[in-house]
Short mmCIF file of C-alpha atoms in Angstrom, two decimals:
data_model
loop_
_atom_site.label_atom_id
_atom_site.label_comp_id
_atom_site.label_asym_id
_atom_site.label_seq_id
_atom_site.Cartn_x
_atom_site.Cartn_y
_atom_site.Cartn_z
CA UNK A 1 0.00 0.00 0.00
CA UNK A 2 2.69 2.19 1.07
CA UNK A 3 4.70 1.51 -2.01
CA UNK A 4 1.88 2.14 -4.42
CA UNK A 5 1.00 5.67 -2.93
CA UNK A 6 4.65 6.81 -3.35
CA UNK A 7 4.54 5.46 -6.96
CA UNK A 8 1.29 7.70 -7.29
CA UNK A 9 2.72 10.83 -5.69
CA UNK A 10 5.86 10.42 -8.36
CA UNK A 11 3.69 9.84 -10.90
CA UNK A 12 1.93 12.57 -10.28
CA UNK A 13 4.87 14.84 -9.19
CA UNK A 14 6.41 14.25 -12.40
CA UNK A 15 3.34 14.75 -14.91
CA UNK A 16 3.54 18.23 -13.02
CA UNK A 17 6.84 19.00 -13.29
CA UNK A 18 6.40 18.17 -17.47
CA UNK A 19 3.87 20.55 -17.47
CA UNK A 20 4.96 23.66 -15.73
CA UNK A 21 6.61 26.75 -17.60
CA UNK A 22 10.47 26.59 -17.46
CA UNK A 23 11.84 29.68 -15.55
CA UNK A 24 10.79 32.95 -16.87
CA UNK A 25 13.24 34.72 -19.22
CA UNK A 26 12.98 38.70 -19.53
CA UNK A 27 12.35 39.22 -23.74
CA UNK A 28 15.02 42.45 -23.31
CA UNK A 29 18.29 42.45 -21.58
CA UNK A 30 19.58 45.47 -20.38
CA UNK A 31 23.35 45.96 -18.91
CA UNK A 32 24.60 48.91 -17.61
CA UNK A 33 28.28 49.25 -17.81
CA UNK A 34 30.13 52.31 -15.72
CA UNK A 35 33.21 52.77 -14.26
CA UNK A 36 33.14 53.66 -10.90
CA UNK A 37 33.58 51.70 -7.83
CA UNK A 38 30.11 49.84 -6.15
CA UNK A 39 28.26 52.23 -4.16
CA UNK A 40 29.98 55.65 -5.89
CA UNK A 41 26.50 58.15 -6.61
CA UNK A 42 26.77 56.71 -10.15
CA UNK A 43 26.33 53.56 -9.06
CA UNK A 44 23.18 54.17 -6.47
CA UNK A 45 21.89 55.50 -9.66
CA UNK A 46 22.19 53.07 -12.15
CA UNK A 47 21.10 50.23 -9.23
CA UNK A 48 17.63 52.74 -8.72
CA UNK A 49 17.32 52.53 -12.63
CA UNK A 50 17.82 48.81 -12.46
CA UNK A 51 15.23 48.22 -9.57
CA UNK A 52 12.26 50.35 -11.08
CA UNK A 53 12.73 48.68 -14.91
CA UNK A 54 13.18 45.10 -13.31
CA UNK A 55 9.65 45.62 -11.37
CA UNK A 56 8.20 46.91 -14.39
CA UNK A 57 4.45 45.62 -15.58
CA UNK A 58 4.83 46.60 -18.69
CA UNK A 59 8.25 46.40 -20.07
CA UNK A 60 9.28 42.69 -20.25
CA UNK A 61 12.87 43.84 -19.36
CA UNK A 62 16.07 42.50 -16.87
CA UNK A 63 18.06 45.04 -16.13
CA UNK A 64 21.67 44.52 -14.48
CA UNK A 65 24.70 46.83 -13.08
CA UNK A 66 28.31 46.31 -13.94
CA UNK A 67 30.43 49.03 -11.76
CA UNK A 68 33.85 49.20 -12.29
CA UNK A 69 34.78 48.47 -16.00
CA UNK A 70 33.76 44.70 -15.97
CA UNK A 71 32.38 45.44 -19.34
CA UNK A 72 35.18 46.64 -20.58
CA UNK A 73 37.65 49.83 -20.40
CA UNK A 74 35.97 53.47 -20.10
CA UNK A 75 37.04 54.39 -23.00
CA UNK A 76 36.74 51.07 -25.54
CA UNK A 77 33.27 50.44 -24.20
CA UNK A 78 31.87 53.11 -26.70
CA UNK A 79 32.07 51.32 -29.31
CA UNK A 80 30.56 47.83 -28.05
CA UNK A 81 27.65 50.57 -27.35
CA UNK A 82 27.02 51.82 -30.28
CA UNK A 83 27.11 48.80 -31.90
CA UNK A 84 24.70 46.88 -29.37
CA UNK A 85 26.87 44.71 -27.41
CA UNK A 86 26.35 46.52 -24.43
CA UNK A 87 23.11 48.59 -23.91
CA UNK A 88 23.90 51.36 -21.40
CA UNK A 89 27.01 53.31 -20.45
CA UNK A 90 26.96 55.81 -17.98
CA UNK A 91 30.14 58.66 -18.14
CA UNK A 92 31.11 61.94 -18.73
CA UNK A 93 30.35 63.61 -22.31
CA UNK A 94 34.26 63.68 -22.87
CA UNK A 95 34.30 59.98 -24.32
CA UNK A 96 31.28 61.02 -26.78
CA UNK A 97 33.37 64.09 -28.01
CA UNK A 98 35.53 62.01 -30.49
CA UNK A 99 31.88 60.63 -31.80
CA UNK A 100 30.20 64.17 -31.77
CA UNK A 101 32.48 67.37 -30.64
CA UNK A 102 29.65 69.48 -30.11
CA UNK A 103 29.42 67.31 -26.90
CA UNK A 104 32.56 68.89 -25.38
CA UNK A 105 30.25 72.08 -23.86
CA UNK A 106 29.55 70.19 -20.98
CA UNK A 107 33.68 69.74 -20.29
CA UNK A 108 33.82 74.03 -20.73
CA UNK A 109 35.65 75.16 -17.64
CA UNK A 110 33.99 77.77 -15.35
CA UNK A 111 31.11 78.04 -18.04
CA UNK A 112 28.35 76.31 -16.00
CA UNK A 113 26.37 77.57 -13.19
CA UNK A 114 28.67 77.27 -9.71
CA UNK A 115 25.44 76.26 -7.68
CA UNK A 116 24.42 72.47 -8.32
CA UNK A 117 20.64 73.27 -8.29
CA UNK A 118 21.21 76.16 -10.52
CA UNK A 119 22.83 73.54 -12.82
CA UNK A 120 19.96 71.23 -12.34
CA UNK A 121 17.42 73.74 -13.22
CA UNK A 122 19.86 74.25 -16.82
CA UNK A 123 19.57 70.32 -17.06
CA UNK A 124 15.83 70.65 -17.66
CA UNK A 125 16.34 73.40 -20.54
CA UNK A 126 15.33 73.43 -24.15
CA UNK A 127 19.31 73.80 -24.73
CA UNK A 128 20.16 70.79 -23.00
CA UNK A 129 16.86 68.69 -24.85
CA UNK A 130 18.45 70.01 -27.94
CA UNK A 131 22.15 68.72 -27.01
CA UNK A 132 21.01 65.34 -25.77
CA UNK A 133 19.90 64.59 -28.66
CA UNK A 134 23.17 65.43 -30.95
CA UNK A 135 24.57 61.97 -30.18
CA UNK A 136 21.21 60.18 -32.06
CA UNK A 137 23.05 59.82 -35.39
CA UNK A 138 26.22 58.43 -33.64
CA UNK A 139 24.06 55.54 -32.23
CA UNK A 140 23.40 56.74 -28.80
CA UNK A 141 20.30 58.12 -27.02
CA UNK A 142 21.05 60.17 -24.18
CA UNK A 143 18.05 60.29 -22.44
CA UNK A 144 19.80 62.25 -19.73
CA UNK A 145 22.53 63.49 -17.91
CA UNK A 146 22.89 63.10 -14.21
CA UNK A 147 24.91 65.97 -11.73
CA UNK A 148 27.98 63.83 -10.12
CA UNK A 149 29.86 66.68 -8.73
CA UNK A 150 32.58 69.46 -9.65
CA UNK A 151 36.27 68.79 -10.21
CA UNK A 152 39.10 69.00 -8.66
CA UNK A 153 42.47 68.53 -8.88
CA UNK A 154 44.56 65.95 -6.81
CA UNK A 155 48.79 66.01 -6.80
CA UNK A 156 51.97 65.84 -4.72
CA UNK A 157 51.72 69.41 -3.95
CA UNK A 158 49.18 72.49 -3.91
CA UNK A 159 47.92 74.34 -7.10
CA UNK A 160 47.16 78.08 -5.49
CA UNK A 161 48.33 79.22 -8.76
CA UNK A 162 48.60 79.13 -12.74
CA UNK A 163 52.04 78.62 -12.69
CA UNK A 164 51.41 75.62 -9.79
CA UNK A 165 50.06 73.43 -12.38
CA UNK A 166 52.93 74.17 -15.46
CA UNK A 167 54.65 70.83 -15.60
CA UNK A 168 52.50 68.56 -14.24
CA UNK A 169 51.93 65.38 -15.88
CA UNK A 170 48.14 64.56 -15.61
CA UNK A 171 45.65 61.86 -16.49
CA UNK A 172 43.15 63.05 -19.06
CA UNK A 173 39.86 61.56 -20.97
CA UNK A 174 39.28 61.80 -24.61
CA UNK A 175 37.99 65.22 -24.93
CA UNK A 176 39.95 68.01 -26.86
CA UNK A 177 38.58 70.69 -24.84
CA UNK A 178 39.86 68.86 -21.80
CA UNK A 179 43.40 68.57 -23.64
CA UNK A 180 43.54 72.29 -24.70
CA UNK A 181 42.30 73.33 -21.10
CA UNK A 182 44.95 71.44 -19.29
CA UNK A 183 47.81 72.55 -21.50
CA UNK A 184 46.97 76.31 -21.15
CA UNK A 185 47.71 75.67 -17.74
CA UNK A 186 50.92 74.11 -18.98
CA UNK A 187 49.80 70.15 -17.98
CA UNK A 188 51.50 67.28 -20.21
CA UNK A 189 48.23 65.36 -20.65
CA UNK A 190 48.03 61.72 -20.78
CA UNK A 191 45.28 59.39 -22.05
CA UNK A 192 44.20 56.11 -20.41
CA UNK A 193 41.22 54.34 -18.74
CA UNK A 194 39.91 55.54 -15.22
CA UNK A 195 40.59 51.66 -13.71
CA UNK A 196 44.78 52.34 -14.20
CA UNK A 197 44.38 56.07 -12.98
CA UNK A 198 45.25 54.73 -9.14
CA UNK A 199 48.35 52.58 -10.30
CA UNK A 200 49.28 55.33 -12.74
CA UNK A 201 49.61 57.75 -9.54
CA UNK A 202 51.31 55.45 -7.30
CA UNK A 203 54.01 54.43 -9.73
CA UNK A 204 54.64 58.13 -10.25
CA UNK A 205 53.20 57.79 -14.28
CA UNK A 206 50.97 60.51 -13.93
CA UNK A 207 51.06 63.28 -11.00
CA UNK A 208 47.91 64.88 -11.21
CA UNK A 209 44.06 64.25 -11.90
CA UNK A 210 40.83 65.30 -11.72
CA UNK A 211 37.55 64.72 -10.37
CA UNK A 212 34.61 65.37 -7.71
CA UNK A 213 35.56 64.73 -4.19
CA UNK A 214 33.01 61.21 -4.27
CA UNK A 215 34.78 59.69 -6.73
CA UNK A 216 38.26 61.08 -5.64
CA UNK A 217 37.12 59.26 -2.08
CA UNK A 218 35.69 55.94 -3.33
CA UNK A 219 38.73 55.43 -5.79
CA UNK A 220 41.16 55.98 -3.24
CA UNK A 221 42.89 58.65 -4.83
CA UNK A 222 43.92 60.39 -1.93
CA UNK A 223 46.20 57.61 -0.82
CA UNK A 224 48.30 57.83 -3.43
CA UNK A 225 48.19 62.09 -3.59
CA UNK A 226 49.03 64.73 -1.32
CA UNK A 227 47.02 67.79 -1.84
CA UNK A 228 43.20 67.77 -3.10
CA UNK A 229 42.58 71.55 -4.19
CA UNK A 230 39.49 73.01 -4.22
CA UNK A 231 39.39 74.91 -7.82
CA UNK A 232 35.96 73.33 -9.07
CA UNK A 233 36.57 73.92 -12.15
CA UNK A 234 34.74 71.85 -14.22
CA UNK A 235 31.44 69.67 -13.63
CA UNK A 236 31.69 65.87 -14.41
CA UNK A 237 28.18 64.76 -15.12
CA UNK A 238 27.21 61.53 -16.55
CA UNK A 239 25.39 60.80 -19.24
CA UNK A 240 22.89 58.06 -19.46
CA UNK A 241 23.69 56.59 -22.76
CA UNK A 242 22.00 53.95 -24.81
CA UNK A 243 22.67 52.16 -27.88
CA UNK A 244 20.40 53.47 -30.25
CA UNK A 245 20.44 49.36 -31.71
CA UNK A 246 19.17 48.53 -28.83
CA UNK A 247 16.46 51.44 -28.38
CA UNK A 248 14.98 50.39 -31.66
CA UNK A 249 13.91 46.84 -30.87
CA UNK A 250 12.30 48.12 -27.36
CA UNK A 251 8.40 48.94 -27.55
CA UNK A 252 7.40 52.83 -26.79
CA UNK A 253 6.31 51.72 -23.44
CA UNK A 254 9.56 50.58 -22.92
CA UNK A 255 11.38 53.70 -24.07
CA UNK A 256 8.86 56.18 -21.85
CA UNK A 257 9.37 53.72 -18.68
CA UNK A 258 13.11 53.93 -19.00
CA UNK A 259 13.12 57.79 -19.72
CA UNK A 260 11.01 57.61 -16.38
CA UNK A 261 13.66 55.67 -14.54
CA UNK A 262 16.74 57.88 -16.04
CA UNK A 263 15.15 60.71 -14.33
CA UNK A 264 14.57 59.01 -10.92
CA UNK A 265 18.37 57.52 -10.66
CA UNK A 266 19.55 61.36 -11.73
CA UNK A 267 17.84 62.52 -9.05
CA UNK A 268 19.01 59.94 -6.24
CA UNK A 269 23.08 60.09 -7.99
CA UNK A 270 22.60 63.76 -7.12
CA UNK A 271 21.23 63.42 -3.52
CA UNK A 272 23.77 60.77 -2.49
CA UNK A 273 26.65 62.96 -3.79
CA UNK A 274 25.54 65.84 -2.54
CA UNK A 275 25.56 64.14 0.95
CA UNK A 276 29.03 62.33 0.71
CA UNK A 277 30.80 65.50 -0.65
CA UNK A 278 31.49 66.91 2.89
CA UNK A 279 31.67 63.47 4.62
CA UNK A 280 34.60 61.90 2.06
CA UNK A 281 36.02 65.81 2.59
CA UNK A 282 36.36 64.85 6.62
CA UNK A 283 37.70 61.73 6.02
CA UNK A 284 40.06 62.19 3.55
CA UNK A 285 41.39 64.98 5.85
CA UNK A 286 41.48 62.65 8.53
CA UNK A 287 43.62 60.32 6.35
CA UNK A 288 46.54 63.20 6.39
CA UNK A 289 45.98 64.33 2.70
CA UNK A 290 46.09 68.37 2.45
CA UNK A 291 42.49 69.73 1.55
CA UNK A 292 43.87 73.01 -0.39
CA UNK A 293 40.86 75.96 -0.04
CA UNK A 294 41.35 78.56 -3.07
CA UNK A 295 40.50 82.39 -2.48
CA UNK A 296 38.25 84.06 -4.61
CA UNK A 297 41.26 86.17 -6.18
CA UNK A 298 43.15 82.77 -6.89
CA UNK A 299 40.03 80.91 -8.21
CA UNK A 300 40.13 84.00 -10.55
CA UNK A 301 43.47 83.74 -11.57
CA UNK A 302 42.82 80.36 -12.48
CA UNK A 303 40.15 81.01 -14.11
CA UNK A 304 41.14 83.70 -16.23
CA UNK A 305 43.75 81.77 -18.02
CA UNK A 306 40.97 79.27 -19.14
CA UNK A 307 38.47 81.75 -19.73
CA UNK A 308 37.19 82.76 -22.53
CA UNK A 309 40.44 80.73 -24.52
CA UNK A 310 38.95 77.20 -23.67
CA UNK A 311 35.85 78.76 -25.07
CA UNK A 312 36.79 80.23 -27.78
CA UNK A 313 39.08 76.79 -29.00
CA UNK A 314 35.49 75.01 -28.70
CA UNK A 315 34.10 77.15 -31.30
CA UNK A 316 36.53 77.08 -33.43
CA UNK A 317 36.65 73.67 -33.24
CA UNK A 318 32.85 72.90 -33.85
CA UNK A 319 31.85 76.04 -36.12
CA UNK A 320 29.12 77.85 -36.17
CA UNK A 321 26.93 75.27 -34.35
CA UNK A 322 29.23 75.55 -31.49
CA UNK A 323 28.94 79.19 -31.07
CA UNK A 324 24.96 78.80 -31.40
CA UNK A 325 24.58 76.36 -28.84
CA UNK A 326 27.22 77.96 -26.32
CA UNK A 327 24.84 81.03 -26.56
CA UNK A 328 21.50 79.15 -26.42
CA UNK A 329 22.66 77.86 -22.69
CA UNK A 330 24.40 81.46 -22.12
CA UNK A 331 20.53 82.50 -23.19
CA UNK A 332 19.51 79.92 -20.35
CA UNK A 333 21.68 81.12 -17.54
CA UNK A 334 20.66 84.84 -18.23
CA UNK A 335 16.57 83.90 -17.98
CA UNK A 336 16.99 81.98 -14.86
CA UNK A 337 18.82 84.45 -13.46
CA UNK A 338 21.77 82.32 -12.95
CA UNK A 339 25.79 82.69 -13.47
#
């Protein structure tokens, strides 16, 4: 008796097991590659973008997070992008300037607004709508571009002044503006991917980079440099892109619910870094590197040799459409009463 009810119950166990649906595979894959460390602002983002799309009802889509290069280096990855391999990057404009130039505005020093909710309220302009959407024949949507803090510079000693910085040998990204801007200030630049910038320093390659005091803090620059100073000089905001490949096969529902989600992760990238700035600023201090505070008159200084030359080179560079959009977000500041 015994022996026939377990035959029964695996009978029956197994007729079941024939009939139910084999584990349920998204129809859309979505990975989102960046290059920051696991819990950087970036990366609360992106993970915020991943939870709201993967509890969607109505775009059948898995989304997943890869911090820290795993896809590949930041500045190869572009290209697996834009031809589909990979669906999302998130990074600064600079390694979308050798695709489209008119993206090097957003690496202008001292052009945009000094106050991050100023810069925010720019973010939502007709001018920026316009700009996101230059990269669309390159094979990228940009369906936004997220605040991740201001720049610094970190070295072996402190930059009060123009002629500090003549000499130094400093990591760069692929942006000409970013090129031309550090050699006015007489910088040997030097191209490579964010992941070796830490080795690069510590070996003595490079002596210099730059970057917002989050990142600067979560890739452990400051063990490896002396001085952080405080210029500011330059915003490094990510953009959300997407390959264009990959946009196409995705139903409108899908690109309005991901447009949705951009905007939410912007929003908590810039909350998280606005909170860490002055926490990473204590600890770093606390490590024994040398927080360098600029005066007004030396921010000046500093500025002046940038400004309007850095400018001006973009122009000239990009034409006429340069000058046009430079003075459609000039337009911007002026209305808002900004800058």
């Amino acid at each position: 008796m015994h022996q026939f009810i377990k035959t029964g119950l695996a009978t029956c166990l197994a007729g079941m097991l024939a009939f139910a649906p084999a584990a349920y595979a998204a129809k859309h894959t979505m990975k989102i590659s960046h290059s920051a460390a696991p819990g950087d602002p970036r990366d609360q983002g992106a993970n915020l973008v991943a939870d709201i799309l993967n509890k969607s009802k109505t775009c059948d889509i898995k989304v997943q997070v890869f911090p820290s290069d795993q896809l590949g280096g930041s500045e190869s990855i572009w290209e697996q992008v834009q031809l589909g391999g990979v669906e999302v990057m998130i990074a600064p404009a600079a390694p979308l300037v050798p695709y489209e130039p008119l993206m090097g505005i957003l690496d202008l020093p001292y052009f945009w607004p000094s106050d991050p909710h100023d810069l925010l309220k720019v973010y939502e302009s007709q001018a920026m709508a316009d700009l996101l959407k230059v990269p669309e024949p390159h094979g990228f949507i940009v369906p936004g571009v997220w605040h991740t803090g201001y720049k610094n510079w970190t070295s072996n000693k402190a930059l009060r002044t123009p002629a500090d910085f003549k000499g130094l040998i400093v990591r760069v990204m692929p942006s000409k503006v970013l090129h031309k801007q550090n050699e006015l200030l007489g910088m040997q630049n030097v191209s490579m991917n964010f992941g070796d910038t830490y080795s690069a320093l510590q070996s003595g390659t490079i002596g210099g980079q730059d970057n917002p005091i989050p990142l600067i803090y979560n890739m452990k620059f400051y063990e490896v440099q002396k001085y952080i100073t405080m210029t500011n000089h330059g915003i490094l905001d990510q953009v959300f892109a997407i390959s264009k490949i990959f946009w196409d096969k995705l139903p409108e529902a899908c690109h309005s619910e991901i447009r949705a989600a951009v905007a939410e992760g912007g929003k908590k990238a810039f909350e998280v870094n606005e909170k860490l700035i002055q926490e990473d600023l204590a600890k770093i201090r606390a490590s024994g590197t040398t927080i360098v505070d600029l005066t007004p008159e030396e921010i000046s200084a500093i500025k002046n040799v940038l400004e309007p030359a850095v400018k001006n080179y973009y122009v000239d560079m990009v034409g006429p459409k340069g000058a046009e959009l430079a003075a459609k977000f000039e337009d911007e500041f002026k209305k808002m009463g900004i800058k």
